[in-house]
Coordinates of C-alpha atoms in Angstrom, one line a residue:
H1 CA -161.9 54.7 -50.3
T2 CA -161.5 50.9 -50.0
S3 CA -160.0 50.3 -46.5
A4 CA -161.7 47.8 -44.4
K5 CA -164.4 48.8 -41.9
P6 CA -163.7 47.9 -38.3
T7 CA -165.6 44.7 -37.6
H8 CA -166.8 44.2 -34.0
T9 CA -169.6 43.0 -31.9
H10 CA -169.0 45.3 -28.9
T11 CA -172.4 45.2 -27.5
Q12 CA -173.8 43.1 -24.7
P13 CA -177.1 41.2 -25.2
Q14 CA -180.0 43.4 -24.3
P15 CA -183.1 42.0 -22.5
H16 CA -186.5 42.7 -23.9
L17 CA -188.2 44.8 -21.3
N18 CA -191.3 46.3 -23.2
G19 CA -190.5 49.6 -21.6
R20 CA -190.8 48.3 -18.0
I21 CA -188.3 48.9 -15.2
P22 CA -187.7 45.5 -13.6
R23 CA -188.0 45.2 -9.8
I24 CA -185.4 43.3 -7.8
P25 CA -186.7 41.3 -4.8
S26 CA -185.6 42.7 -1.5
T27 CA -184.4 39.1 -0.6
A28 CA -181.9 39.4 -3.5
L29 CA -180.1 42.4 -2.0
A30 CA -177.2 41.4 0.1
S31 CA -175.9 43.2 3.2
F32 CA -172.7 45.1 2.8
A33 CA -171.8 44.9 6.5
G34 CA -169.5 41.9 6.2
L35 CA -167.7 42.9 3.1
P36 CA -163.9 43.3 3.3
P37 CA -162.5 46.9 3.4
V38 CA -161.4 46.9 -0.3
C39 CA -165.0 45.9 -1.3
R40 CA -166.5 48.6 0.8
S41 CA -164.1 51.0 -0.8
M42 CA -165.1 49.9 -4.2
R43 CA -168.7 50.2 -3.2
A44 CA -168.2 53.8 -2.2
R45 CA -166.5 54.6 -5.5
L46 CA -168.7 52.5 -7.8
G47 CA -171.9 51.9 -5.9
L48 CA -172.0 48.3 -7.0
C49 CA -170.5 46.0 -4.4
G50 CA -172.6 43.3 -2.7
T51 CA -174.8 42.8 -5.7
L52 CA -174.6 43.7 -9.4
I53 CA -177.5 43.6 -11.8
D54 CA -176.1 42.4 -15.1
L55 CA -177.8 42.9 -18.4
S56 CA -179.5 39.5 -18.3
L57 CA -181.3 40.8 -15.1
R58 CA -179.8 38.1 -12.9
V59 CA -178.5 39.0 -9.5
R60 CA -174.9 37.8 -8.9
P61 CA -172.3 38.5 -6.3
C62 CA -170.0 41.5 -7.1
R63 CA -166.4 40.6 -7.4
C64 CA -165.3 44.0 -6.3
D65 CA -161.5 44.2 -6.2
D66 CA -159.2 46.7 -7.8
S67 CA -157.9 44.1 -10.3
E68 CA -160.9 45.0 -12.5
R69 CA -159.1 48.2 -13.4
A70 CA -156.3 46.2 -14.8
G71 CA -158.8 45.2 -17.5
T72 CA -158.9 48.7 -19.0
S73 CA -156.4 50.6 -21.1
P74 CA -154.9 53.8 -19.8
L75 CA -157.2 56.9 -19.8
P76 CA -155.7 59.4 -22.3
S77 CA -154.7 62.7 -20.6
Q78 CA -155.8 64.6 -23.8
L79 CA -159.4 63.5 -23.2
V80 CA -159.2 64.8 -19.6
T81 CA -157.9 68.1 -20.9
C82 CA -160.7 68.3 -23.6
V83 CA -163.4 67.7 -21.0
R84 CA -161.9 70.2 -18.6
S85 CA -161.6 72.9 -21.4
G86 CA -165.3 72.5 -22.3
R87 CA -164.8 71.0 -25.8
C88 CA -166.1 67.5 -25.1
V89 CA -169.6 66.4 -26.2
A90 CA -170.8 63.0 -24.9
F91 CA -172.5 60.7 -27.4
I92 CA -174.7 58.1 -25.6
G93 CA -175.7 55.1 -27.7
A94 CA -178.2 52.3 -27.3
G95 CA -175.5 50.1 -25.7
F96 CA -176.7 51.3 -22.3
S97 CA -179.3 49.0 -20.8
R98 CA -182.8 50.5 -20.3
T99 CA -183.0 49.3 -16.7
L100 CA -182.7 51.9 -13.9
Q101 CA -182.6 49.8 -10.7
E102 CA -181.2 52.0 -7.9
G103 CA -177.7 50.7 -7.2
G104 CA -177.6 48.7 -10.4
L105 CA -175.1 49.0 -13.2
M106 CA -177.2 51.2 -15.4
H107 CA -177.9 53.7 -12.6
A108 CA -174.2 53.8 -11.7
Q109 CA -173.1 54.4 -15.3
L110 CA -175.5 57.3 -15.8
S111 CA -174.6 58.8 -12.4
A112 CA -170.9 58.7 -13.3
L113 CA -171.7 60.3 -16.7
C114 CA -173.5 63.1 -15.0
R115 CA -170.4 63.9 -12.9
I116 CA -168.4 64.5 -16.1
P117 CA -168.8 68.2 -17.2
C118 CA -169.4 67.6 -20.9
A119 CA -170.5 70.8 -22.7
A120 CA -173.4 68.9 -24.2
V121 CA -174.9 65.4 -24.6
I122 CA -176.1 63.7 -27.8
T123 CA -178.1 60.5 -27.6
S124 CA -179.7 58.0 -30.0
N125 CA -182.0 56.8 -27.1
W126 CA -185.6 57.9 -26.9
D127 CA -186.1 57.3 -23.2
D128 CA -185.9 60.1 -20.6
L129 CA -184.0 58.2 -17.9
L130 CA -181.0 60.5 -18.2
E131 CA -182.6 63.9 -17.9
R132 CA -185.6 62.9 -15.8
Y133 CA -184.2 60.5 -13.2
V134 CA -180.4 60.6 -13.0
C135 CA -179.2 64.1 -14.2
S136 CA -182.4 65.9 -13.2
G137 CA -181.9 69.7 -13.6
R138 CA -178.5 69.3 -15.2
L139 CA -179.6 68.7 -18.8
G140 CA -181.8 70.8 -21.0
K141 CA -183.5 68.8 -23.8
Q142 CA -183.2 70.2 -27.3
S143 CA -185.1 69.4 -30.5
R144 CA -183.6 68.5 -33.8
T145 CA -183.9 72.0 -35.1
A146 CA -181.6 74.9 -36.0
Q147 CA -182.1 76.2 -32.4
G148 CA -181.2 72.8 -30.9
Y149 CA -178.1 72.4 -33.1
A150 CA -177.0 75.9 -32.2
A151 CA -177.4 75.1 -28.5
V152 CA -175.1 72.1 -28.7
L153 CA -172.5 73.9 -30.9
G154 CA -172.5 76.9 -28.7
A155 CA -172.5 75.1 -25.3
Q156 CA -170.0 76.4 -22.8
L157 CA -168.9 75.5 -19.3
P158 CA -170.3 76.1 -16.8
A159 CA -173.6 75.1 -18.3
E160 CA -176.3 77.7 -18.9
P161 CA -179.3 77.8 -16.6
G162 CA -181.5 74.8 -17.3
G163 CA -178.5 72.6 -17.9
A164 CA -176.2 71.4 -20.6
P165 CA -178.0 70.8 -24.0
L166 CA -179.3 67.3 -24.5
L167 CA -180.0 66.5 -28.2
K168 CA -182.0 63.3 -29.0
F169 CA -181.1 63.0 -32.7
Q170 CA -183.2 59.9 -33.4
G171 CA -186.3 61.4 -31.9
D172 CA -188.2 62.3 -28.8
P173 CA -191.4 60.7 -27.5
S174 CA -192.9 64.1 -26.9
N175 CA -192.8 64.6 -30.7
P176 CA -193.3 61.2 -32.4
S177 CA -192.9 62.7 -35.8
T178 CA -189.1 63.1 -35.1
F179 CA -188.5 59.3 -34.7
V180 CA -185.9 57.7 -36.9
L181 CA -187.0 54.0 -37.2
N182 CA -186.1 52.6 -40.6
E183 CA -184.0 53.0 -43.7
E184 CA -186.4 55.5 -45.1
D185 CA -186.2 57.7 -42.0
Y186 CA -182.4 57.5 -42.0
S187 CA -182.3 58.5 -45.7
T188 CA -184.6 61.5 -44.9
L189 CA -182.3 62.5 -42.0
L190 CA -179.2 62.3 -44.1
S191 CA -180.7 64.4 -46.9
D192 CA -181.3 67.2 -44.4
S193 CA -178.4 69.6 -45.1
M194 CA -178.9 71.3 -41.7
Y195 CA -178.3 68.0 -39.9
I196 CA -175.2 67.2 -42.0
D197 CA -173.8 70.7 -41.5
F198 CA -174.4 70.3 -37.7
W199 CA -172.3 67.2 -37.6
R200 CA -169.5 68.7 -39.7
E201 CA -169.3 71.7 -37.4
L202 CA -169.5 69.5 -34.4
L203 CA -166.6 67.4 -35.5
R204 CA -164.6 70.5 -36.4
A205 CA -165.1 72.3 -33.2
R206 CA -165.7 69.6 -30.5
V207 CA -164.3 66.3 -29.3
L208 CA -166.8 63.5 -29.0
L209 CA -166.9 60.8 -26.3
F210 CA -168.9 57.8 -27.5
V211 CA -170.3 55.6 -24.7
G212 CA -172.5 52.6 -25.3
A213 CA -172.2 53.1 -29.0
S214 CA -170.8 50.4 -31.4
L215 CA -171.4 52.7 -34.4
S216 CA -172.8 49.8 -36.4
G217 CA -175.2 52.2 -38.1
G218 CA -173.7 53.5 -41.3
Y219 CA -175.3 56.9 -41.0
V220 CA -173.0 58.0 -38.2
N221 CA -170.0 56.1 -39.6
D222 CA -170.2 57.8 -42.9
I223 CA -170.3 61.3 -41.4
L224 CA -167.3 60.5 -39.2
R225 CA -165.4 58.9 -42.0
E226 CA -166.0 61.8 -44.4
A227 CA -165.0 64.4 -41.9
W228 CA -161.8 62.5 -40.9
H229 CA -160.7 61.8 -44.4
A230 CA -161.1 65.5 -45.3
K231 CA -158.9 66.4 -42.4
C232 CA -156.3 63.8 -43.5
M233 CA -156.3 65.1 -47.0
E234 CA -155.8 68.7 -45.8
A235 CA -152.9 67.6 -43.6
R236 CA -151.4 65.6 -46.4
E237 CA -151.5 68.6 -48.8
Q238 CA -149.6 70.7 -46.3
V239 CA -146.6 68.3 -46.2
D240 CA -145.1 67.0 -49.4
G241 CA -144.2 63.3 -49.6
V242 CA -146.3 62.2 -46.6
G243 CA -148.6 59.2 -47.1
A244 CA -152.3 59.3 -46.2
H245 CA -151.9 57.2 -43.1
A246 CA -148.9 59.2 -41.9
A247 CA -150.8 62.4 -42.3
C248 CA -153.7 61.0 -40.3
D249 CA -151.5 59.7 -37.5
K250 CA -150.2 63.2 -36.8
L251 CA -153.7 64.7 -36.3
Q252 CA -155.6 65.1 -33.0
P253 CA -158.5 62.6 -32.7
Q254 CA -162.1 63.5 -33.5
G255 CA -163.2 61.7 -30.5
Y256 CA -162.9 58.7 -28.1
I257 CA -165.0 55.5 -28.0
I258 CA -165.3 53.0 -25.2
L259 CA -165.5 49.4 -26.6
N260 CA -164.8 46.0 -25.2
D261 CA -162.1 43.5 -26.3
V262 CA -160.5 45.6 -29.1
A263 CA -157.1 44.4 -30.3
A264 CA -154.3 47.0 -30.9
S265 CA -154.5 46.4 -34.7
E266 CA -158.2 47.0 -34.7
A267 CA -157.8 50.1 -32.5
Q268 CA -155.4 51.5 -35.1
L269 CA -158.0 50.9 -37.8
W270 CA -160.6 52.8 -35.8
F271 CA -158.3 55.8 -35.7
R272 CA -157.3 55.7 -39.4
E273 CA -160.9 55.1 -40.5
Y274 CA -162.8 57.4 -38.2
G275 CA -160.3 59.4 -36.2
L276 CA -161.4 57.8 -33.0
V277 CA -159.2 56.6 -30.1
V278 CA -160.5 53.4 -28.7
L279 CA -160.6 53.0 -24.9
S280 CA -160.7 49.2 -24.7
Y281 CA -161.6 47.1 -21.8
N282 CA -161.4 43.3 -21.1
S283 CA -165.0 42.3 -20.7
S284 CA -164.1 39.2 -18.6
A285 CA -161.7 41.0 -16.3
T286 CA -164.0 44.0 -15.7
N287 CA -167.2 41.9 -15.4
W288 CA -168.6 44.0 -18.3
R289 CA -168.2 47.2 -16.3
G290 CA -165.7 48.9 -18.6
N291 CA -168.0 51.9 -19.3
L292 CA -168.5 52.5 -15.6
L293 CA -164.8 52.2 -14.8
Y294 CA -163.8 54.6 -17.5
L295 CA -166.5 57.1 -16.6
E296 CA -165.6 57.0 -12.9
E297 CA -161.9 57.5 -13.7
L298 CA -162.6 60.3 -16.1
A299 CA -164.9 62.1 -13.6
S300 CA -162.1 61.9 -11.0
A301 CA -159.3 62.9 -13.3
V302 CA -161.2 66.0 -14.6
M303 CA -161.7 67.2 -11.0
A304 CA -157.9 67.0 -10.5
A305 CA -156.8 68.2 -13.9
D306 CA -154.5 71.1 -14.5
T307 CA -156.7 74.0 -15.7
T308 CA -153.8 75.6 -17.6
Q309 CA -153.7 72.8 -20.2
V310 CA -155.4 73.4 -23.6
C311 CA -157.2 70.8 -25.7

């Protein structure tokens, strides 16, 4: 296959924190009492008005008005249906900041994610912010073993006692031998037939929601591309005279990915190459809060969704 790989830089600069959670001086926190009604409304929904901690760790005023939502593309109803039906698995990438200041952007994003009833969560992050601080009691950590893979693949809604499965596929600090750090580690992981079979079954049976993931690492891209092209070839063989792209375009997506500033032509390439529907947001119009806006909207839409629909 020779089609071009989507090129993008949809990640915000990350501060070097050395594992520390930065503290925000109390003098930097503004009072919400004098904010206009629309701002107070947005604060109730997003928990961000008054101040916003951006990824450079500077405190700046929150421009909280509903025009920010105009910077996002529409939320697909099919994604809402898939979440509601229990087929959705969230994939959390390293694009999420490692800061967890109460009331800050990171905390708001993870809190919104925890309100979305995904059947399971997969993450490339090593930290324990999600399961320990934000979604405490709602996620059950799983190891990269046959048992862990089975827990993710067999997850149902409502979640089992102990919470929805959380699989850290690049390693867990409680077991340093599981870390995936360099090319040799990635090569070893990709030579593990059990790991590859897990991904193939996951892409067959589930719908993935990628958050904070640019998919710049080839090890995930290759698995997505292989699975999608196999589906396209199967669809093409079932209908004579249909081109490869036409066959792909008629398929249901393998997943959805939130990215910033993606043009329509590039979004089409993402679908044809990986089977992913891009949820694009304008980074300037949304103040880099596209992840949060989509997660909040999805959480609300799932609560109001028609339970008779099928993913």
